[in-house]
Short mmCIF file of C-alpha atoms in Angstrom, two decimals:
data_model
loop_
_atom_site.label_atom_id
_atom_site.label_comp_id
_atom_site.label_asym_id
_atom_site.label_seq_id
_atom_site.Cartn_x
_atom_site.Cartn_y
_atom_site.Cartn_z
CA MET A 199 -21.70 4.54 -14.80
CA PHE A 200 -18.51 4.75 -13.61
CA CYS A 201 -16.24 1.91 -12.04
CA THR A 202 -12.72 1.63 -11.00
CA ARG A 203 -11.17 -1.57 -9.89
CA GLY A 204 -13.80 -1.45 -7.35
CA LEU A 205 -15.87 1.52 -7.95
CA LEU A 206 -18.61 2.97 -9.81
CA PHE A 207 -20.73 5.65 -10.54
CA PHE A 208 -23.80 5.91 -12.99
CA ALA A 209 -23.60 7.93 -15.74
CA PHE A 210 -21.71 5.60 -18.28
CA LEU A 211 -19.28 2.67 -17.51
CA ALA A 212 -16.24 3.27 -16.94
CA GLY A 213 -13.28 1.45 -15.69
CA LEU A 214 -10.71 3.13 -13.45
CA ASP A 215 -7.55 2.19 -11.59
CA ILE A 216 -4.93 3.51 -9.70
CA GLU A 217 -1.17 3.21 -8.68
CA PHE A 218 0.42 5.06 -5.85
CA THR A 219 4.29 5.52 -4.71
CA GLY A 220 3.13 3.77 -1.74
CA LEU A 221 0.40 1.70 -0.36
CA ARG A 222 0.71 1.64 3.47
CA SER A 223 3.04 3.15 5.95
CA ASN A 224 5.25 0.33 7.93
CA LEU A 225 3.47 1.63 11.28
CA SER A 226 3.96 -0.95 14.26
CA GLY A 227 1.82 -1.81 17.48
CA PRO A 228 -1.46 0.07 17.61
CA GLN A 229 -0.74 2.12 14.92
CA GLN A 230 -1.27 -0.58 12.77
CA ILE A 231 -4.69 -1.84 11.37
CA SER A 232 -6.24 -5.00 12.74
CA LEU A 233 -9.69 -6.74 12.54
CA PHE A 234 -10.63 -4.93 15.70
CA ASP A 235 -10.43 -1.29 14.63
CA LEU A 236 -13.70 0.04 13.51
CA PRO A 237 -14.28 1.94 10.58
CA SER A 238 -13.37 5.02 12.25
CA GLU A 239 -9.75 3.73 13.94
CA TRP A 240 -9.09 2.44 10.33
CA TYR A 241 -9.99 5.45 8.57
CA LEU A 242 -7.84 7.10 10.69
CA LYS A 243 -4.39 5.35 10.82
CA THR A 244 -5.30 4.54 7.03
CA ARG A 245 -5.23 8.74 6.26
CA GLN A 246 -1.28 9.12 7.33
CA SER A 247 -0.27 6.60 4.66
CA VAL A 248 -2.53 8.82 2.33
CA GLN A 249 -1.16 11.83 2.93
CA GLN A 250 2.04 10.87 3.08
CA PHE A 251 1.99 8.79 -0.35
CA THR A 252 1.35 9.82 -4.41
CA ILE A 253 -0.28 9.06 -7.28
CA CYS A 254 1.66 8.51 -10.25
CA GLN A 255 -0.90 6.64 -12.37
CA ILE A 256 -4.37 7.00 -13.32
CA GLY A 257 -5.98 4.32 -15.73
CA LEU A 258 -9.78 4.56 -17.15
CA SER A 259 -11.60 2.48 -19.33
CA VAL A 260 -14.69 3.46 -21.02
CA PHE A 261 -17.36 0.96 -21.80
CA SER A 262 -20.24 2.58 -24.56
CA ALA A 263 -22.92 0.13 -25.97
CA ILE A 264 -23.38 -0.60 -29.71
CA GLU A 265 -26.03 0.99 -31.09
CA GLY A 266 -28.22 -1.56 -33.05
CA GLU A 267 -26.01 -4.51 -31.49
CA ALA A 268 -27.75 -6.88 -28.09
CA ASN A 269 -25.81 -6.23 -25.21
CA LYS A 270 -22.57 -5.59 -27.34
CA TYR A 271 -20.09 -2.64 -25.47
CA ILE A 272 -17.15 -1.34 -26.75
CA ALA A 273 -14.36 -0.12 -24.25
CA HIS A 274 -12.08 3.06 -25.09
CA SER A 275 -8.90 2.30 -22.49
CA CYS A 276 -6.06 4.66 -21.84
CA ASN A 277 -3.30 5.71 -19.04
CA PHE A 278 -2.55 9.42 -17.24
CA TYR A 279 0.84 9.42 -15.61
CA LEU A 280 0.21 11.73 -12.84
CA PHE A 281 2.50 14.71 -10.93
CA PRO A 282 2.11 17.15 -8.14
CA THR A 283 1.53 20.80 -8.93
CA THR A 284 4.50 23.10 -8.38
CA PHE A 285 3.69 26.67 -8.28
CA GLY A 286 5.05 29.77 -6.54
CA ILE A 287 5.15 28.11 -2.97
CA LEU A 288 2.81 25.35 -3.75
CA ASP A 289 5.74 22.54 -3.35
CA SER A 290 4.24 19.02 -2.62
CA GLU A 291 6.31 16.03 -0.45
CA PHE A 292 5.26 12.67 -0.78
CA SER A 293 7.12 9.34 -0.01
CA PHE A 294 8.17 6.08 -2.13
CA GLN A 295 8.02 2.58 -0.27
CA ALA A 296 10.51 0.31 -2.16
CA SER A 297 8.38 -2.48 -1.99
CA SER A 298 6.04 -0.41 -4.01
CA VAL A 299 8.54 1.01 -6.47
CA GLN A 300 9.90 -2.83 -7.24
CA PHE A 301 6.27 -4.56 -7.67
CA LEU A 302 5.71 -1.44 -10.23
CA ASN A 303 9.13 -2.31 -11.54
CA GLN A 304 8.66 -6.08 -11.86
CA TYR A 305 5.60 -5.17 -14.16
CA GLY A 306 7.62 -2.50 -16.49
CA PHE A 307 5.84 0.58 -14.74
CA ASN A 308 7.91 4.02 -16.69
CA TYR A 309 9.40 6.24 -13.68
CA ASN A 310 10.30 8.58 -16.15
CA LYS A 311 6.69 9.64 -17.86
CA PHE A 312 5.42 9.51 -14.32
CA LEU A 313 8.63 12.07 -13.06
CA LYS A 314 9.46 14.16 -16.65
CA ASN A 315 5.74 14.18 -18.39
CA GLY A 316 2.97 13.54 -15.30
CA ILE A 317 -0.15 15.73 -15.17
CA PRO A 318 -0.84 18.02 -12.49
CA TYR A 319 -3.32 18.04 -10.08
CA MET A 320 -4.35 19.79 -7.03
CA ASN A 321 -6.92 19.85 -4.45
CA GLU A 322 -9.43 22.53 -3.70
CA GLU A 323 -7.57 24.05 -0.40
CA GLN A 324 -3.93 24.20 -2.68
CA GLU A 325 -6.38 25.89 -5.68
CA LYS A 326 -7.41 28.56 -3.22
CA LYS A 327 -3.81 29.51 -2.00
CA ILE A 328 -3.10 29.64 -5.74
CA ARG A 329 -6.00 32.49 -6.68
CA HIS A 330 -5.18 34.09 -3.87
CA ASP A 331 -1.92 34.51 -4.57
CA ILE A 332 -2.48 35.45 -7.87
CA LEU A 333 -4.97 38.18 -7.13
CA THR A 334 -2.58 39.95 -4.51
CA GLY A 335 0.81 39.48 -7.06
CA ASN A 336 2.20 37.47 -4.42
CA TRP A 337 3.27 34.60 -7.08
CA ARG A 338 6.86 33.77 -8.43
CA VAL A 339 8.18 31.29 -11.13
CA ARG A 340 9.93 28.90 -9.02
CA SER A 341 12.94 27.24 -10.70
CA SER A 342 15.59 28.71 -12.83
CA PRO A 343 15.36 26.32 -16.15
CA ASP A 344 11.41 28.30 -15.75
CA LYS A 345 13.07 31.26 -15.80
CA ASP A 346 15.30 30.98 -18.32
CA GLN A 347 12.53 29.64 -20.54
CA ILE A 348 9.95 32.40 -19.29
CA LYS A 349 13.04 35.11 -20.59
CA VAL A 350 12.99 33.26 -23.94
CA VAL A 351 9.15 33.23 -24.77
CA ILE A 352 9.06 36.18 -23.96
CA ASP A 353 11.76 37.66 -26.23
CA GLN A 354 9.61 34.89 -28.96
CA VAL A 355 6.72 36.36 -28.36
CA THR A 356 7.92 40.44 -28.84
CA ARG A 357 9.83 39.76 -31.87
CA TRP A 358 6.24 38.08 -33.15
CA LEU A 359 4.12 40.73 -31.92
CA GLU A 360 6.51 43.44 -33.71
CA LEU A 361 5.19 42.41 -36.93
CA ALA A 362 1.38 40.74 -35.61
CA LYS A 363 -1.70 42.47 -36.65
CA GLU A 364 -4.58 42.69 -34.88
CA GLY A 365 -6.21 39.37 -35.00
CA ASP A 366 -2.83 37.27 -35.44
CA TRP A 367 -1.71 34.53 -33.15
CA MET A 368 1.26 31.57 -32.81
CA THR A 369 1.80 28.61 -30.97
CA LEU A 370 4.26 27.74 -28.10
CA PRO A 371 5.85 25.06 -28.63
CA GLY A 372 6.76 22.94 -25.96
CA ILE A 373 5.73 23.94 -22.89
CA THR A 374 2.81 21.91 -20.46
CA GLY A 375 1.69 21.88 -16.99
CA PHE A 376 1.61 24.82 -14.42
CA GLN A 377 4.67 25.58 -16.51
CA ALA A 378 2.35 26.76 -19.71
CA PHE A 379 0.31 29.09 -16.68
CA GLU A 380 3.08 30.25 -15.07
CA VAL A 381 4.02 31.47 -19.07
CA GLN A 382 0.37 32.46 -19.37
CA LEU A 383 0.57 34.93 -16.23
CA VAL A 384 3.85 36.26 -17.66
CA LEU A 385 2.97 37.04 -21.15
CA ARG A 386 -0.35 38.72 -19.93
CA GLN A 387 1.14 41.02 -17.09
CA ALA A 388 4.29 41.84 -19.82
CA LEU A 389 1.96 42.19 -22.67
CA PRO A 390 -1.27 43.47 -22.01
CA ASN A 391 -2.06 43.54 -25.57
CA ILE A 392 -1.73 40.01 -26.12
CA TRP A 393 -4.62 37.62 -24.93
CA THR A 394 -3.52 34.01 -24.23
CA VAL A 395 -5.49 30.46 -23.91
CA LEU A 396 -4.24 26.80 -23.30
CA LYS A 397 -5.48 24.09 -25.33
CA ASP A 398 -6.80 21.01 -23.55
CA GLU A 399 -5.31 17.85 -25.00
CA GLY A 400 -6.74 15.49 -22.80
CA PRO A 401 -9.00 14.41 -19.83
CA LEU A 402 -8.08 13.82 -15.70
CA VAL A 403 -10.70 12.08 -14.34
CA GLY A 404 -10.72 8.61 -12.16
CA HIS A 405 -10.52 6.66 -9.34
CA ASN A 406 -10.66 3.82 -7.69
CA MET A 407 -11.84 1.17 -4.69
CA MET A 408 -11.41 2.17 -0.74
CA MET A 409 -7.69 3.34 -0.97
CA ASP A 410 -8.27 5.18 -4.17
CA LEU A 411 -11.27 7.11 -2.54
CA LEU A 412 -9.59 7.94 -0.06
CA HIS A 413 -6.44 9.22 -2.57
CA LEU A 414 -9.26 11.25 -4.40
CA HIS A 415 -9.98 13.08 -1.66
CA GLU A 416 -7.34 13.66 -0.22
CA LYS A 417 -5.14 15.20 -4.08
CA PHE A 418 -8.76 16.17 -5.41
CA PHE A 419 -11.20 17.40 -3.82
CA ARG A 420 -9.50 18.65 -0.13
CA PRO A 421 -7.28 17.29 2.81
CA LEU A 422 -9.00 14.21 4.00
CA PRO A 423 -10.74 15.33 7.30
CA GLU A 424 -10.05 14.24 10.46
CA SER A 425 -13.36 13.16 10.90
CA TYR A 426 -14.66 9.23 9.71
CA ASN A 427 -18.29 10.77 9.28
CA GLN A 428 -17.21 13.76 7.17
CA PHE A 429 -15.30 12.05 4.86
CA LYS A 430 -18.05 9.63 3.95
CA GLN A 431 -20.48 12.51 4.15
CA ASN A 432 -17.83 13.92 1.45
CA ILE A 433 -17.55 10.89 -0.53
CA HIS A 434 -21.70 10.13 -1.22
CA SER A 435 -21.75 14.24 -1.91
CA LEU A 436 -18.80 13.38 -4.57
CA PHE A 437 -20.31 10.29 -5.61
CA PRO A 438 -23.81 9.47 -4.70
CA VAL A 439 -24.13 6.01 -6.11
CA LEU A 440 -20.29 3.79 -5.84
CA ILE A 441 -20.57 -0.10 -6.86
CA ASP A 442 -17.62 -2.15 -5.11
CA THR A 443 -17.37 -4.72 -7.65
CA LYS A 444 -14.90 -6.91 -4.80
CA SER A 445 -18.47 -7.30 -2.91
CA VAL A 446 -20.68 -8.27 -5.70
CA THR A 447 -17.93 -11.02 -6.63
CA LYS A 448 -17.39 -11.76 -2.82
CA ASP A 449 -21.24 -12.92 -2.81
CA ILE A 450 -21.17 -14.63 -5.93
CA TRP A 451 -18.49 -16.49 -5.68
CA LYS A 452 -18.90 -18.81 -3.19
CA GLU A 453 -21.95 -19.70 -4.92
CA MET A 454 -20.95 -20.14 -8.03
CA ASN A 455 -18.49 -22.73 -6.27
CA PHE A 456 -15.84 -21.40 -8.52
CA PRO A 457 -11.70 -21.70 -7.59
CA ARG A 458 -10.58 -19.57 -5.38
CA VAL A 459 -8.19 -16.57 -6.48
CA SER A 460 -6.60 -13.76 -5.24
CA ASN A 461 -6.71 -10.94 -7.80
CA LEU A 462 -8.86 -9.15 -10.20
CA SER A 463 -7.20 -11.11 -13.22
CA GLU A 464 -7.91 -13.93 -11.58
CA VAL A 465 -11.36 -13.30 -11.41
CA TYR A 466 -11.99 -11.70 -14.62
CA GLU A 467 -9.64 -15.30 -15.90
CA VAL A 468 -12.59 -17.21 -14.20
CA LEU A 469 -15.38 -15.39 -15.61
CA ASN A 470 -13.86 -16.02 -19.14
CA SER A 471 -13.49 -19.44 -18.36
CA ASP A 472 -16.09 -22.66 -18.93
CA LEU A 473 -16.72 -22.32 -15.26
CA ASN A 474 -18.90 -19.58 -15.86
CA PRO A 475 -22.21 -21.23 -16.72
CA THR A 476 -22.72 -17.75 -18.66
CA LYS A 477 -20.01 -17.31 -20.70
CA ASN A 478 -20.94 -17.11 -24.09
CA SER A 479 -24.43 -15.68 -23.59
CA GLY A 480 -23.16 -12.90 -21.33
CA PRO A 481 -21.98 -9.78 -22.74
CA GLU A 482 -19.62 -8.73 -25.60
CA ILE A 483 -17.02 -6.53 -24.82
CA VAL A 484 -14.42 -5.15 -27.88
CA HIS A 485 -11.16 -2.71 -28.08
CA ALA A 486 -11.73 0.57 -29.88
CA SER A 487 -9.30 0.73 -32.76
CA ARG A 488 -7.32 2.67 -31.37
CA CYS A 489 -6.98 0.97 -27.55
CA GLU A 490 -6.00 -2.78 -29.46
CA LYS A 491 -3.09 -2.96 -26.80
CA TYR A 492 -5.02 -5.28 -24.99
CA VAL A 493 -6.74 -7.58 -27.46
CA GLU A 494 -3.90 -9.88 -26.87
CA THR A 495 -1.45 -9.08 -24.48
CA LYS A 496 -2.06 -9.07 -20.70
CA CYS A 497 -0.65 -6.07 -19.17
CA PRO A 498 -1.54 -6.82 -14.94
CA HIS A 499 -0.71 -3.51 -13.04
CA GLU A 500 -1.20 -1.38 -15.61
CA ALA A 501 -3.95 1.50 -14.45
CA ALA A 502 -5.53 1.26 -18.07
CA TYR A 503 -5.39 -2.67 -18.23
CA ASP A 504 -6.85 -3.38 -14.83
CA ALA A 505 -9.31 -0.20 -15.36
CA PHE A 506 -10.53 -2.52 -18.76
CA LEU A 507 -10.72 -5.55 -16.29
CA CYS A 508 -12.81 -4.34 -13.57
CA GLY A 509 -16.21 -2.89 -15.96
CA SER A 510 -15.73 -6.21 -17.67
CA VAL A 511 -16.01 -8.08 -14.29
CA LEU A 512 -19.14 -5.69 -13.83
CA LEU A 513 -20.61 -6.63 -16.80
CA LYS A 514 -19.88 -10.37 -16.37
CA VAL A 515 -20.52 -10.36 -12.88
CA ALA A 516 -24.29 -8.45 -13.54
CA HIS A 517 -25.15 -10.95 -16.42
CA LEU A 518 -24.42 -13.76 -13.75
CA LEU A 519 -27.36 -12.47 -10.84
CA LEU A 520 -29.88 -11.36 -13.86
CA GLN A 521 -29.15 -15.14 -15.41
CA LYS A 522 -29.94 -16.24 -11.53
CA ILE A 523 -32.95 -14.17 -11.26
CA TYR A 524 -34.54 -15.44 -14.19
CA HIS A 525 -33.13 -18.86 -14.29
CA ILE A 526 -32.72 -19.57 -17.49
CA ASP A 527 -29.81 -18.50 -20.03
CA PRO A 528 -29.98 -16.94 -22.55
CA VAL A 529 -32.22 -13.69 -20.75
CA PRO A 530 -34.60 -12.67 -22.81
CA LYS A 531 -33.03 -9.20 -23.85
CA SER A 532 -30.35 -8.34 -21.50
CA SER A 533 -29.70 -4.21 -21.37
CA PHE A 534 -27.68 -2.46 -19.39
CA PRO A 535 -30.34 -0.84 -17.53
CA GLN A 536 -31.70 -4.83 -16.51
CA TYR A 537 -27.66 -5.14 -14.75
CA LEU A 538 -28.07 -1.85 -12.77
CA ASP A 539 -31.28 -3.20 -11.44
CA VAL A 540 -29.28 -6.84 -10.26
CA LEU A 541 -26.88 -4.87 -8.72
CA ALA A 542 -28.97 -2.13 -6.65
CA PRO A 543 -28.06 -4.26 -3.24
CA TYR A 544 -24.56 -3.38 -3.39
CA VAL A 545 -25.39 0.35 -3.96
CA ASN A 546 -22.25 2.15 -1.77
CA GLN A 547 -21.20 -0.88 -0.02
CA VAL A 548 -17.73 -0.64 -0.22
CA ASN A 549 -15.23 -3.12 0.52
CA LEU A 550 -12.67 -2.91 3.87
CA ILE A 551 -9.64 -4.43 3.51
CA ARG A 552 -8.36 -5.51 7.81
CA ALA A 553 -10.93 -3.64 9.99
CA GLY A 554 -13.87 -4.86 12.17
CA VAL A 555 -15.58 -4.75 9.32
CA PRO A 556 -15.70 -6.10 5.88
CA LYS A 557 -16.92 -3.18 4.47
CA ILE A 558 -18.43 0.56 4.73
CA ASN A 559 -21.56 1.61 3.53
CA PHE A 560 -21.79 5.60 2.57
CA SER A 561 -25.32 6.03 1.74
CA GLY A 562 -26.29 5.74 6.04
CA PRO A 563 -24.78 4.02 8.83
CA ASP A 564 -21.90 1.11 8.53
CA TYR A 565 -23.41 -2.90 9.04
CA PRO A 566 -22.84 -4.55 12.21
CA SER A 567 -19.86 -6.94 12.00
CA ILE A 568 -20.36 -10.24 11.01
CA ARG A 569 -16.72 -11.62 12.35
CA PRO A 570 -15.88 -14.56 13.62
CA PRO A 571 -16.46 -14.10 17.73
CA ILE A 572 -13.44 -13.22 19.82
CA LEU A 573 -10.74 -15.70 21.47
CA ILE A 574 -9.38 -14.53 24.86
CA LEU A 575 -6.15 -16.84 25.28
CA SER A 576 -4.70 -17.37 29.00
CA VAL A 577 -1.17 -17.85 29.23
CA LYS A 578 -0.28 -19.96 32.70
CA ARG A 579 3.62 -20.43 33.49
CA TRP A 580 5.11 -18.09 31.68
CA PRO A 581 7.11 -14.97 33.04
CA VAL A 582 6.75 -12.70 30.22
CA VAL A 583 4.90 -12.93 27.09
CA SER A 584 4.49 -10.35 24.13
CA GLU A 585 1.29 -9.81 21.14
CA GLN A 586 4.51 -10.68 18.86
CA GLN A 587 5.15 -14.35 20.86
CA VAL A 588 1.30 -14.62 20.90
CA TYR A 589 1.34 -13.69 16.76
CA HIS A 590 3.62 -16.16 15.89
CA THR A 591 3.17 -19.21 18.19
CA PHE A 592 -0.29 -19.12 16.23
CA GLN A 593 0.91 -18.37 12.90
CA ASN A 594 1.95 -21.66 11.16
CA LEU A 595 -1.91 -22.62 12.42
CA CYS A 596 -3.95 -19.79 11.46
CA LYS A 597 -3.26 -16.22 11.11
CA PHE A 598 -4.90 -13.91 14.27
CA ASP A 599 -4.85 -10.43 14.89
CA VAL A 600 -3.52 -9.82 19.17
CA ARG A 601 -4.26 -7.86 21.08
CA ARG A 602 -2.78 -7.53 24.99
CA LEU A 603 -6.21 -7.38 27.01
CA THR A 604 -4.00 -7.78 31.07
CA ARG A 605 -0.65 -8.83 31.89
CA SER A 606 -1.27 -12.20 30.62
CA GLN A 607 -4.41 -12.22 28.81
CA PHE A 608 -4.79 -11.49 24.81
CA LEU A 609 -7.67 -11.58 22.51
CA LEU A 610 -7.18 -13.45 19.62
CA LEU A 611 -9.43 -12.77 16.21
CA THR A 612 -9.56 -13.69 12.67
CA ASN A 613 -11.59 -13.26 9.61
CA LYS A 614 -12.68 -17.07 9.28
CA PHE A 615 -15.10 -18.79 11.07
CA LYS A 616 -13.36 -22.10 10.65
CA ASP A 617 -9.98 -20.60 12.20
CA ALA A 618 -11.41 -20.04 15.60
CA ARG A 619 -13.53 -23.24 15.11
CA ASN A 620 -10.08 -24.97 14.41
CA ILE A 621 -7.68 -23.21 17.21
CA LEU A 622 -10.28 -24.05 20.12
CA LYS A 623 -10.41 -27.79 19.04
CA GLU A 624 -7.13 -27.93 19.35
CA TYR A 625 -6.20 -25.96 22.61
CA ARG A 626 -8.73 -27.34 24.28
CA ASP A 627 -6.87 -29.08 26.97
CA HIS A 628 -3.19 -27.48 26.77
CA PRO A 629 -1.15 -27.27 29.77
CA THR A 630 -0.03 -23.69 29.44
CA LEU A 631 -2.30 -21.89 26.62
CA CYS A 632 -6.26 -21.88 27.45
CA ILE A 633 -8.62 -20.41 25.11
CA SER A 634 -11.73 -19.83 25.04
CA LEU A 635 -14.60 -17.38 23.85
CA TYR A 636 -14.30 -13.66 25.11
CA ARG A 637 -16.93 -12.63 26.64
CA TYR A 638 -17.26 -8.85 27.59
CA TRP A 639 -18.84 -8.84 31.14
CA ARG A 640 -17.02 -12.18 32.13
CA HIS A 641 -13.34 -11.58 30.59
CA SER A 642 -13.42 -7.12 30.05
CA PRO A 643 -10.62 -5.62 33.17
CA ASN A 644 -12.92 -2.62 33.36
CA VAL A 645 -15.88 -4.88 33.71
CA ASN A 646 -14.21 -6.36 36.67
CA CYS A 647 -12.99 -3.44 38.21
CA LEU A 648 -16.49 -2.10 38.70
CA LEU A 649 -17.68 -5.44 39.97
CA GLN A 650 -14.56 -4.94 42.89
CA VAL A 651 -15.88 -1.93 43.20
CA CYS A 652 -19.20 -2.86 44.06
CA GLY A 653 -18.64 -6.12 46.02
CA ILE A 654 -16.45 -3.85 48.39
CA VAL A 655 -18.92 -1.06 48.56
CA THR A 656 -22.35 -3.46 49.21
CA ALA A 657 -20.13 -5.55 51.82
CA TRP A 658 -19.00 -2.28 53.51
CA ALA A 659 -22.71 -1.13 53.03
CA LEU A 660 -23.76 -4.82 54.65
CA LEU A 661 -21.33 -4.64 57.54
CA ALA A 662 -22.75 -1.00 58.25
CA PHE A 663 -26.22 -2.29 58.59
CA ILE A 664 -24.92 -5.33 60.38
CA LEU A 665 -23.16 -2.87 62.79
CA GLY A 666 -26.16 -0.73 62.96
CA ARG A 667 -28.17 -2.83 64.06
CA SER A 668 -26.30 -4.70 66.71
CA GLY A 669 -26.08 -0.97 68.57
CA PRO A 670 -27.48 0.19 71.22
#
């Protein structure tokens, strides 16, 4: 099973988390994401941000069942710094967002490792370009330092080759990433009597949540398609089974009357507290011998730590769901297959932040919105009103997304039913701001225009009928 701060696919349990150089472009007006957005509209707006920023760190936390011990798991947690590939004509461009840099700096992110030692990566389209360049001989070493180092390497290998016998080998230290690939190509062309191999020192795998799925597609698979449905199909093909722990915890939190939480760390703390009725009977999770950093140390927003939290939350929430089914605690012979069974309703349901629907269904059509009803605001006796003015008017009472309907009418939408009820009550008799439920057939300008045209046509038809009957 493969899980992230919000995702998994089944084969083994591995929590993943990703950090980025930025989250969302500072777009304004219609380009900002909104509760009014359909999933396809949300996707097209977010696609631009994903293309602008890049991944700087992936965390992986692999959970394995301990043989012979019931419901006990061991976690191996690792961090991987990534940096886009530079090779030949391939030279990726990406942006930094100041707020994201400050945020990661606050939690001790090592930008030197990202910039100097990041693992190179590419997607399929970039790989095709490189393959074509290599096969046609249309590639070159990009930078002067690389050229200088390659000259040194060729000199070393040439001197070694003079004394080497068939079957001898030598190791070239200090050459990493795609620099090693370039060195191999040069050596194989210049010295046809040798063969080079690249020793792989570790894995490159992972992703999480909705933004992370977008980056996973863009950076490691293919550039994001313009079609939202094509994106869904591609992700479902890559990861046939996804589970978003955000969606799972949303459902169970209200039922369990847990205190309100705002992030993954707080979810983990609640599930490990006495507020969790299955705290002492749930799955036992231990850290592997070489991965003990997080035994006593909390490292929020370090990718591997958040990956560990994600996997742990999944197991503990699954145990809670299992206990609800059996109505007894401890549940006899709790096991990982049982956890998968109770998580089945959440498969491929990925949480969506600020959109017209609360989640995306990657294995079929998206579910209809369960948002509160849209409200319509009619402004009286104000000469000119902007969407920003309307937003600031209500921001102290509650938060609404605002969209202009006509010159003096605006649509208001929130994700909380109680906010919609409160504002209807608060502004019931307001002298200048009239708020009511939006009804498409009553308030839509298009419908009103159509009705007016139909009315005019009907009136003319009736007039012609009357005049025709009164004629000679």
